[in-house]
Amino acid sequence: MWDRDIELRAESGETGAIKTERRTLNVQHRTSNEKSMEIEAESLERKAKN
């Protein structure tokens, strides 16, 4: 078991504002965590566009 650092980054097209979040995933629970991280990344991208 090991940890993997990931970075979520969303950039607003209008303002150029960048929101970055860093998270550490425990690889033992990687599958479900990665899916939730994808959902969060998509959410951040939508928020950045608004």
PDB file of C-alpha atoms in Angstrom:
ATOM      1  CA  MET A   1       0.000   0.000   0.000  1.00  0.00           C
ATOM      2  CA  TRP A   2       1.288   3.463  -0.883  1.00  0.00           C
ATOM      3  CA  ASP A   3      -0.026   6.981  -1.270  1.00  0.00           C
ATOM      4  CA  ARG A   4      -0.210   8.885  -4.498  1.00  0.00           C
ATOM      5  CA  ASP A   5      -0.440  12.661  -4.641  1.00  0.00           C
ATOM      6  CA  ILE A   6      -2.710  14.125  -7.267  1.00  0.00           C
ATOM      7  CA  GLU A   7      -3.482  17.695  -8.196  1.00  0.00           C
ATOM      8  CA  LEU A   8      -6.805  18.994  -9.420  1.00  0.00           C
ATOM      9  CA  ARG A   9      -6.555  22.128 -11.485  1.00  0.00           C
ATOM     10  CA  ALA A  10      -9.321  24.155 -13.069  1.00  0.00           C
ATOM     11  CA  GLU A  11      -8.837  27.363 -15.006  1.00  0.00           C
ATOM     12  CA  SER A  12     -11.583  29.846 -15.716  1.00  0.00           C
ATOM     13  CA  GLY A  13     -11.755  30.825 -19.371  1.00  0.00           C
ATOM     14  CA  GLU A  14     -13.263  34.210 -18.576  1.00  0.00           C
ATOM     15  CA  THR A  15     -11.109  35.462 -15.731  1.00  0.00           C
ATOM     16  CA  GLY A  16      -8.084  33.194 -16.050  1.00  0.00           C
ATOM     17  CA  ALA A  17      -8.462  32.371 -12.366  1.00  0.00           C
ATOM     18  CA  ILE A  18      -6.930  29.054 -11.401  1.00  0.00           C
ATOM     19  CA  LYS A  19      -8.186  26.896  -8.573  1.00  0.00           C
ATOM     20  CA  THR A  20      -5.851  24.114  -7.477  1.00  0.00           C
ATOM     21  CA  GLU A  21      -6.471  21.396  -4.935  1.00  0.00           C
ATOM     22  CA  ARG A  22      -3.967  18.792  -3.826  1.00  0.00           C
ATOM     23  CA  ARG A  23      -5.104  15.463  -2.482  1.00  0.00           C
ATOM     24  CA  THR A  24      -3.395  12.264  -1.457  1.00  0.00           C
ATOM     25  CA  LEU A  25      -5.019   9.008  -2.492  1.00  0.00           C
ATOM     26  CA  ASN A  26      -4.437   5.812  -0.603  1.00  0.00           C
ATOM     27  CA  VAL A  27      -3.860   3.301  -3.365  1.00  0.00           C
ATOM     28  CA  GLN A  28      -5.517   0.488  -1.459  1.00  0.00           C
ATOM     29  CA  HIS A  29      -8.797   2.343  -2.043  1.00  0.00           C
ATOM     30  CA  ARG A  30      -7.703   3.755  -5.373  1.00  0.00           C
ATOM     31  CA  THR A  31     -10.563   2.679  -7.591  1.00  0.00           C
ATOM     32  CA  SER A  32     -13.419   4.323  -5.696  1.00  0.00           C
ATOM     33  CA  ASN A  33     -11.286   7.308  -4.700  1.00  0.00           C
ATOM     34  CA  GLU A  34     -10.171   7.948  -8.262  1.00  0.00           C
ATOM     35  CA  LYS A  35     -13.758   7.877  -9.464  1.00  0.00           C
ATOM     36  CA  SER A  36     -14.767  10.414  -6.830  1.00  0.00           C
ATOM     37  CA  MET A  37     -11.729  12.536  -7.714  1.00  0.00           C
ATOM     38  CA  GLU A  38     -12.795  12.529 -11.373  1.00  0.00           C
ATOM     39  CA  ILE A  39     -16.242  13.699 -10.327  1.00  0.00           C
ATOM     40  CA  GLU A  40     -14.704  16.438  -8.157  1.00  0.00           C
ATOM     41  CA  ALA A  41     -12.377  17.496 -10.977  1.00  0.00           C
ATOM     42  CA  GLU A  42     -15.326  17.808 -13.343  1.00  0.00           C
ATOM     43  CA  SER A  43     -17.188  19.808 -10.703  1.00  0.00           C
ATOM     44  CA  LEU A  44     -14.201  22.140 -10.261  1.00  0.00           C
ATOM     45  CA  GLU A  45     -13.977  22.612 -14.016  1.00  0.00           C
ATOM     46  CA  ARG A  46     -17.661  23.551 -14.181  1.00  0.00           C
ATOM     47  CA  LYS A  47     -17.265  25.981 -11.275  1.00  0.00           C
ATOM     48  CA  ALA A  48     -14.231  27.576 -12.903  1.00  0.00           C
ATOM     49  CA  LYS A  49     -16.182  28.131 -16.115  1.00  0.00           C
ATOM     50  CA  ASN A  50     -18.963  29.939 -14.227  1.00  0.00           C
TER      51      ASN A  50
END
